[in-house]
Amino acid sequence: MRAPNSVCVYCGSSSRVAAVHKEAAHMLGDGLARRGIQLVYGGGRVGLMGIAADAALAAGGQVIGIIPEHIQAAEIEHTGLTELHVVDSMHTRKRMMVDRADAFVVLPGGLGTLDEAFEILTWKQLGLHDKPVVIADVDGYWRPLLGLIDHTVAQGFTQPAHRALYTVVDDVDDVFAALAYEPEPTLKIPTQKL
């Protein structure tokens, strides 16, 4: 077991959210940087995404942003990152984020965050990666989602063992403990083009 070198953070791009979620994004970005862990994320300067990136940069961390051309065109990319990669599609973005990360943390977010979280869990279920996935249930935000997963298990659509695909924590401090506890990934999958 060891701390990851890089963590991909999935989170919301909205700023119209409760202060507790903004604080969590700041704490995560700051905490990653202070532990020497590179932050990989979607490359935006808005919402929780921008808060996490700014906090990591302010603490001297490295931040890698990966943003599709069509989102960059809306001029919401973060221009002060360690690296900003502009890619041709959402598929390329998501694959590159997976390739650049040793682990994943899911903060509160909307449909895009749900999409990314379920895709990374599905890829893990299918054996496409075995990297840690930590869901930060800040202020109970993900409780309804976790209840829905329990419902899919109860109805026979999800195997009970698949709950082990992810770890749920209640706050950002517990994210770091969960990442440190996870075994080092051993599955070696070549980089693919989608």
Coordinates of C-alpha atoms in Angstrom, one line a residue:
M1 CA 0.0 0.0 0.0
R2 CA 1.2 3.5 -0.9
A3 CA -0.2 6.9 -1.6
P4 CA -0.9 7.5 -5.3
N5 CA 1.3 9.9 -7.3
S6 CA -1.7 11.3 -9.1
V7 CA -5.4 11.5 -8.4
C8 CA -8.2 12.3 -10.8
V9 CA -10.9 14.4 -9.2
Y10 CA -14.4 14.3 -10.6
C11 CA -16.6 17.2 -9.4
G12 CA -19.1 19.8 -10.4
S13 CA -18.5 22.9 -12.5
S14 CA -21.3 24.9 -10.9
S15 CA -20.6 27.7 -8.4
R16 CA -24.2 27.9 -7.3
V17 CA -23.7 25.3 -4.6
A18 CA -23.5 25.2 -0.8
A19 CA -20.3 26.5 0.9
V20 CA -19.6 23.1 2.4
H21 CA -19.0 21.7 -1.1
K22 CA -16.7 24.6 -2.0
E23 CA -14.8 24.1 1.2
A24 CA -14.4 20.3 0.4
A25 CA -13.0 21.1 -3.0
H26 CA -10.5 23.5 -1.5
M27 CA -9.5 21.1 1.2
L28 CA -9.0 18.3 -1.4
G29 CA -6.9 20.4 -3.8
D30 CA -4.8 21.8 -0.9
G31 CA -4.4 18.3 0.7
L32 CA -3.3 16.7 -2.5
A33 CA -0.7 19.3 -3.2
R34 CA 0.6 19.2 0.4
R35 CA 1.1 15.5 0.1
G36 CA 2.9 15.8 -3.2
I37 CA 0.1 14.2 -5.2
Q38 CA -0.6 15.5 -8.7
L39 CA -4.2 16.6 -9.4
V40 CA -5.7 15.5 -12.7
Y41 CA -9.1 16.9 -13.6
G42 CA -11.3 18.3 -16.4
G43 CA -9.4 21.6 -16.9
G44 CA -12.1 24.1 -16.0
R45 CA -11.7 27.3 -13.9
V46 CA -15.3 27.3 -12.7
G47 CA -17.2 25.6 -9.9
L48 CA -15.6 23.0 -7.6
M49 CA -13.3 22.1 -10.5
G50 CA -11.7 25.6 -10.4
I51 CA -11.6 25.7 -6.6
A52 CA -9.8 22.4 -6.3
A53 CA -7.3 23.4 -9.0
D54 CA -6.6 26.8 -7.5
A55 CA -6.1 25.4 -4.0
A56 CA -3.6 22.8 -5.3
L57 CA -1.7 25.4 -7.2
A58 CA -1.7 27.8 -4.3
A59 CA -0.2 25.0 -2.1
G60 CA 2.6 24.5 -4.7
G61 CA 1.0 21.4 -6.3
Q62 CA 1.0 20.2 -9.9
V63 CA -2.3 20.3 -11.7
I64 CA -3.1 18.6 -15.0
G65 CA -6.2 19.7 -16.9
I66 CA -7.7 17.9 -19.8
I67 CA -10.5 19.7 -21.6
P68 CA -12.3 19.0 -24.9
E69 CA -12.2 21.6 -27.7
H70 CA -15.9 22.3 -27.6
I71 CA -15.8 23.1 -23.9
Q72 CA -12.6 25.2 -24.3
A73 CA -14.5 27.2 -26.9
A74 CA -16.8 28.5 -24.1
E75 CA -13.6 30.0 -22.6
I76 CA -13.9 28.3 -19.2
E77 CA -10.5 26.6 -19.3
H78 CA -8.1 27.2 -16.5
T79 CA -5.0 29.0 -18.1
G80 CA -2.7 28.8 -15.0
L81 CA -2.3 25.0 -14.8
T82 CA 0.9 23.0 -14.8
E83 CA -0.3 21.4 -18.0
L84 CA -3.5 22.0 -20.0
H85 CA -4.3 19.4 -22.7
V86 CA -7.0 20.4 -25.2
V87 CA -8.4 17.2 -26.8
D88 CA -10.8 16.4 -29.6
S89 CA -13.7 14.8 -27.6
M90 CA -15.1 13.8 -24.3
H91 CA -14.1 10.2 -24.9
T92 CA -10.5 11.2 -25.4
R93 CA -10.6 13.4 -22.3
K94 CA -12.0 10.7 -20.1
R95 CA -9.5 8.1 -21.4
M96 CA -6.6 10.5 -20.9
M97 CA -7.7 11.3 -17.3
V98 CA -7.8 7.5 -16.6
D99 CA -4.3 7.0 -18.1
R100 CA -2.8 10.0 -16.1
A101 CA -4.3 9.0 -12.7
D102 CA -3.4 6.4 -10.1
A103 CA -6.7 6.8 -8.2
F104 CA -10.0 8.6 -8.5
V105 CA -12.0 10.8 -6.1
V106 CA -15.6 11.7 -6.6
L107 CA -16.7 15.0 -5.0
P108 CA -20.3 16.4 -5.3
G109 CA -21.3 17.3 -8.8
G110 CA -24.1 17.0 -11.4
L111 CA -24.7 14.9 -14.5
G112 CA -21.2 15.2 -15.8
T113 CA -19.8 14.0 -12.5
L114 CA -22.3 11.1 -12.4
D115 CA -21.3 10.1 -15.9
E116 CA -17.6 10.1 -15.0
A117 CA -18.1 8.3 -11.7
F118 CA -20.3 5.5 -13.2
E119 CA -18.0 5.1 -16.2
I120 CA -14.9 4.6 -14.0
L121 CA -16.8 2.2 -11.8
T122 CA -18.0 0.3 -14.8
W123 CA -14.5 0.1 -16.3
K124 CA -13.3 -1.3 -12.9
Q125 CA -16.2 -3.8 -12.8
L126 CA -15.1 -5.0 -16.3
G127 CA -11.5 -5.3 -15.4
L128 CA -10.3 -2.4 -17.5
H129 CA -8.5 -0.9 -14.4
D130 CA -8.1 -1.7 -10.7
K131 CA -7.3 1.7 -9.4
P132 CA -8.9 3.0 -6.2
V133 CA -12.2 4.9 -6.4
V134 CA -13.2 7.0 -3.4
I135 CA -16.6 8.7 -3.2
A136 CA -16.6 11.7 -0.9
D137 CA -20.1 11.8 0.6
V138 CA -19.7 15.4 1.8
D139 CA -22.7 16.5 3.9
G140 CA -24.6 13.4 2.8
Y141 CA -24.6 14.6 -0.9
W142 CA -24.3 11.1 -2.4
R143 CA -26.6 9.3 0.0
P144 CA -29.5 9.1 -2.5
L145 CA -27.1 7.7 -5.1
L146 CA -25.7 5.1 -2.7
G147 CA -29.3 4.2 -1.9
L148 CA -30.0 3.7 -5.6
I149 CA -27.0 1.4 -5.9
D150 CA -28.3 -0.6 -2.9
H151 CA -31.6 -0.8 -4.7
T152 CA -30.0 -2.3 -7.8
V153 CA -28.3 -4.8 -5.6
A154 CA -31.6 -5.7 -3.9
Q155 CA -33.3 -6.1 -7.2
G156 CA -30.5 -8.4 -8.5
F157 CA -29.1 -6.1 -11.2
T158 CA -25.8 -5.5 -9.3
Q159 CA -23.8 -8.1 -7.5
P160 CA -23.3 -7.4 -3.8
A161 CA -19.5 -7.8 -4.3
H162 CA -19.5 -4.8 -6.6
R163 CA -19.9 -2.5 -3.6
A164 CA -16.2 -3.2 -3.2
L165 CA -15.5 -1.3 -6.4
Y166 CA -15.5 1.9 -4.4
T167 CA -14.9 3.3 -0.9
V168 CA -17.3 5.8 0.6
V169 CA -16.0 8.4 3.1
D170 CA -17.8 11.3 4.8
D171 CA -15.3 14.0 4.6
V172 CA -12.1 15.1 2.7
D173 CA -9.7 14.1 5.6
D174 CA -11.0 10.5 5.2
V175 CA -10.2 10.6 1.5
F176 CA -6.5 10.6 2.2
A177 CA -6.8 7.8 4.7
A178 CA -8.8 5.7 2.2
L179 CA -6.2 6.3 -0.6
A180 CA -3.4 5.3 1.7
Y181 CA -5.2 2.1 2.7
E182 CA -5.9 1.0 -0.9
P183 CA -3.5 -1.6 -2.4
E184 CA -1.4 -0.5 -5.2
P185 CA -3.0 -1.3 -8.6
T186 CA -1.4 -4.2 -10.4
L187 CA -3.5 -4.4 -13.6
K188 CA -1.4 -3.2 -16.5
I189 CA -3.5 -2.0 -19.4
P190 CA -2.0 -0.4 -22.4
T191 CA -3.1 3.1 -23.4
Q192 CA -5.9 2.9 -25.9
K193 CA -7.5 5.3 -28.3
L194 CA -11.3 5.4 -28.2

